[in-house]
mmCIF file of C-alpha atoms in Angstrom:
data_model
loop_
_atom_site.group_PDB
_atom_site.id
_atom_site.type_symbol
_atom_site.label_atom_id
_atom_site.label_comp_id
_atom_site.label_asym_id
_atom_site.label_seq_id
_atom_site.Cartn_x
_atom_site.Cartn_y
_atom_site.Cartn_z
ATOM 1 C CA MET A 1 39.274 26.236 -50.426
ATOM 2 C CA ASP A 2 36.028 26.589 -52.366
ATOM 3 C CA LEU A 3 32.480 25.229 -52.306
ATOM 4 C CA SER A 4 33.572 21.882 -53.791
ATOM 5 C CA ASN A 5 35.859 20.934 -50.914
ATOM 6 C CA LEU A 6 34.230 22.406 -47.781
ATOM 7 C CA LYS A 7 34.048 20.163 -44.759
ATOM 8 C CA PRO A 8 33.215 20.737 -41.073
ATOM 9 C CA ALA A 9 35.984 21.371 -38.553
ATOM 10 C CA LYS A 10 37.563 18.249 -37.056
ATOM 11 C CA GLY A 11 35.616 17.040 -34.017
ATOM 12 C CA SER A 12 32.642 19.356 -34.607
ATOM 13 C CA VAL A 13 30.398 16.680 -36.123
ATOM 14 C CA GLN A 14 29.660 13.516 -34.194
ATOM 15 C CA SER A 15 27.793 10.730 -35.917
ATOM 16 C CA ASN A 16 25.010 9.515 -33.655
ATOM 17 C CA SER A 17 24.798 5.882 -34.713
ATOM 18 C CA LYS A 18 21.802 5.112 -32.463
ATOM 19 C CA ARG A 19 18.669 5.685 -34.615
ATOM 20 C CA VAL A 20 15.790 5.025 -32.230
ATOM 21 C CA GLY A 21 12.141 4.390 -32.951
ATOM 22 C CA ARG A 22 12.743 3.042 -36.462
ATOM 23 C CA GLY A 23 11.045 -0.353 -36.196
ATOM 24 C CA GLU A 24 11.489 -3.567 -34.234
ATOM 25 C CA GLY A 25 14.150 -4.993 -36.547
ATOM 26 C CA SER A 26 16.617 -2.283 -35.514
ATOM 27 C CA GLY A 27 16.528 -3.448 -31.896
ATOM 28 C CA LYS A 28 15.720 0.150 -30.860
ATOM 29 C CA GLY A 29 12.028 0.169 -31.780
ATOM 30 C CA GLY A 30 9.046 -0.145 -29.427
ATOM 31 C CA THR A 31 9.878 2.049 -26.443
ATOM 32 C CA ALA A 32 12.773 3.662 -28.358
ATOM 33 C CA THR A 33 15.170 3.308 -25.361
ATOM 34 C CA ARG A 34 12.836 5.321 -23.113
ATOM 35 C CA GLY A 35 11.622 2.439 -20.966
ATOM 36 C CA HIS A 36 7.994 1.696 -20.086
ATOM 37 C CA LYS A 37 5.497 4.350 -18.966
ATOM 38 C CA GLY A 38 6.234 7.326 -16.690
ATOM 39 C CA ALA A 39 6.627 11.004 -17.527
ATOM 40 C CA LYS A 40 10.100 10.549 -19.056
ATOM 41 C CA SER A 41 8.747 8.175 -21.722
ATOM 42 C CA ARG A 42 6.135 10.652 -22.993
ATOM 43 C CA SER A 43 6.638 13.164 -25.777
ATOM 44 C CA GLY A 44 6.981 16.803 -24.750
ATOM 45 C CA TYR A 45 8.479 15.874 -21.374
ATOM 46 C CA SER A 46 10.732 18.420 -19.696
ATOM 47 C CA ARG A 47 11.634 18.141 -16.027
ATOM 48 C CA LYS A 48 11.021 21.240 -13.886
ATOM 49 C CA ILE A 49 14.196 22.787 -12.489
ATOM 50 C CA GLY A 50 14.582 21.720 -8.873
ATOM 51 C CA PHE A 51 12.035 18.874 -9.182
ATOM 52 C CA GLU A 52 12.931 16.004 -6.832
ATOM 53 C CA GLY A 53 10.397 13.372 -7.871
ATOM 54 C CA GLY A 54 7.655 14.657 -5.565
ATOM 55 C CA GLN A 55 9.895 15.031 -2.519
ATOM 56 C CA MET A 56 9.715 18.557 -1.092
ATOM 57 C CA PRO A 57 12.348 20.445 -3.126
ATOM 58 C CA LEU A 58 15.353 22.019 -1.436
ATOM 59 C CA GLN A 59 14.305 25.603 -2.178
ATOM 60 C CA ARG A 60 11.020 24.958 -0.351
ATOM 61 C CA ARG A 61 12.534 22.988 2.570
ATOM 62 C CA VAL A 62 14.987 25.741 3.516
ATOM 63 C CA PRO A 63 13.371 28.545 5.541
ATOM 64 C CA LYS A 64 13.285 32.145 4.332
ATOM 65 C CA PHE A 65 15.030 34.678 6.547
ATOM 66 C CA GLY A 66 16.222 38.254 6.626
ATOM 67 C CA PHE A 67 15.270 41.088 4.326
ATOM 68 C CA THR A 68 16.859 43.353 1.740
ATOM 69 C CA ASN A 69 17.125 47.009 2.641
ATOM 70 C CA ILE A 70 16.056 48.916 -0.474
ATOM 71 C CA ASN A 71 17.852 52.065 0.730
ATOM 72 C CA ARG A 72 21.239 50.366 1.190
ATOM 73 C CA LYS A 73 24.240 52.429 0.088
ATOM 74 C CA ASP A 74 26.982 50.195 -1.282
ATOM 75 C CA TYR A 75 30.510 51.616 -1.200
ATOM 76 C CA GLN A 76 33.421 50.439 -3.331
ATOM 77 C CA GLY A 77 36.297 50.025 -0.861
ATOM 78 C CA ILE A 78 39.796 51.120 -1.835
ATOM 79 C CA ASN A 79 42.697 50.503 0.540
ATOM 80 C CA LEU A 80 45.648 52.794 1.181
ATOM 81 C CA ASP A 81 48.168 50.169 -0.016
ATOM 82 C CA THR A 82 46.381 50.104 -3.408
ATOM 83 C CA LEU A 83 46.756 53.883 -3.688
ATOM 84 C CA GLN A 84 50.424 53.675 -2.611
ATOM 85 C CA SER A 85 51.165 51.037 -5.287
ATOM 86 C CA LEU A 86 49.605 53.334 -7.943
ATOM 87 C CA VAL A 87 51.801 56.189 -6.689
ATOM 88 C CA ASP A 88 54.879 53.912 -6.952
ATOM 89 C CA GLU A 89 53.930 53.005 -10.536
ATOM 90 C CA GLY A 90 53.523 56.725 -11.317
ATOM 91 C CA ARG A 91 49.833 56.445 -12.258
ATOM 92 C CA ILE A 92 48.819 58.874 -9.468
ATOM 93 C CA THR A 93 50.675 62.094 -8.696
ATOM 94 C CA ASP A 94 49.179 64.412 -6.075
ATOM 95 C CA THR A 95 45.365 64.507 -6.382
ATOM 96 C CA VAL A 96 43.019 61.546 -6.236
ATOM 97 C CA ASP A 97 39.433 62.184 -7.238
ATOM 98 C CA MET A 98 36.680 60.097 -8.848
ATOM 99 C CA ASN A 99 38.032 60.670 -12.389
ATOM 100 C CA VAL A 100 41.468 59.293 -11.434
ATOM 101 C CA LEU A 101 39.933 56.239 -9.740
ATOM 102 C CA VAL A 102 37.684 55.501 -12.738
ATOM 103 C CA GLU A 103 40.603 55.863 -15.190
ATOM 104 C CA ASN A 104 42.670 53.370 -13.163
ATOM 105 C CA GLY A 105 39.769 50.919 -12.970
ATOM 106 C CA LEU A 106 39.403 51.085 -9.182
ATOM 107 C CA ALA A 107 35.765 52.236 -9.281
ATOM 108 C CA GLY A 108 32.889 52.669 -11.682
ATOM 109 C CA LYS A 109 31.803 56.199 -12.567
ATOM 110 C CA ASN A 110 28.486 55.888 -10.693
ATOM 111 C CA GLU A 111 29.839 54.073 -7.627
ATOM 112 C CA LEU A 112 30.242 55.498 -4.135
ATOM 113 C CA VAL A 113 33.832 55.153 -2.920
ATOM 114 C CA LYS A 114 35.180 54.642 0.591
ATOM 115 C CA ILE A 115 38.889 54.749 1.430
ATOM 116 C CA LEU A 116 39.891 51.961 3.835
ATOM 117 C CA GLY A 117 42.908 51.927 6.135
ATOM 118 C CA ARG A 118 44.817 48.733 5.162
ATOM 119 C CA GLY A 119 48.509 49.238 4.443
ATOM 120 C CA GLU A 120 50.476 52.440 4.779
ATOM 121 C CA LEU A 121 50.556 55.593 2.718
ATOM 122 C CA LYS A 122 53.883 57.399 2.276
ATOM 123 C CA ALA A 123 52.835 59.817 -0.468
ATOM 124 C CA LYS A 124 51.259 63.205 0.186
ATOM 125 C CA LEU A 125 47.875 63.006 -1.549
ATOM 126 C CA LYS A 126 44.762 65.153 -1.689
ATOM 127 C CA ILE A 127 41.982 62.563 -1.832
ATOM 128 C CA SER A 128 38.357 63.535 -2.553
ATOM 129 C CA VAL A 129 35.866 60.661 -2.283
ATOM 130 C CA HIS A 130 32.545 59.931 -0.594
ATOM 131 C CA LYS A 131 33.766 58.394 2.700
ATOM 132 C CA PHE A 132 36.859 57.557 4.741
ATOM 133 C CA THR A 133 37.413 55.194 7.642
ATOM 134 C CA ALA A 134 38.896 56.881 10.723
ATOM 135 C CA SER A 135 42.209 54.994 10.351
ATOM 136 C CA ALA A 136 42.468 55.921 6.646
ATOM 137 C CA LYS A 137 41.807 59.614 7.344
ATOM 138 C CA GLN A 138 44.412 59.577 10.104
ATOM 139 C CA ALA A 139 47.017 57.893 7.852
ATOM 140 C CA ILE A 140 46.389 60.330 4.971
ATOM 141 C CA GLU A 141 46.801 63.343 7.257
ATOM 142 C CA ALA A 142 49.865 61.808 8.935
ATOM 143 C CA ALA A 143 51.508 61.551 5.472
ATOM 144 C CA GLY A 144 50.809 65.289 4.999
ATOM 145 C CA GLY A 145 47.856 64.775 2.685
ATOM 146 C CA GLU A 146 44.269 65.968 2.784
ATOM 147 C CA ALA A 147 41.040 63.925 2.996
ATOM 148 C CA VAL A 148 38.083 65.711 1.373
ATOM 149 C CA THR A 149 34.623 64.189 1.736
ATOM 150 C CA LEU A 150 32.383 64.727 -1.291
#
């Protein structure tokens, strides 16, 4: 392949056979397939997002409600069965801290983590994270492990 035989990839170029606004003889002159009058026939027309032809748009018809708490703490939840499956795969041995969770892709390095109580934990683990549910803490201690709150 060189400059003398380059051609576009198959299907990438579509010939648009409709040449509009090129005189009456073409059959596409005059209004150039835009119809008569109205905003859509004018040059420079672009419809506003959400515009419904003058009808009250949906985002203005629906009432506003609630508020966003700017002090909200968002925790990344990790269940006991997830931890148990990592133990079974041999990716966790005895201690679980933030570094281990980040390495295994269960949490981001700046996230707050909460251990949740779904599933059962058979392994004896020392887990240090930001929060535990009561059932998770109970299950960890029942398996002989330790729940350390950061």
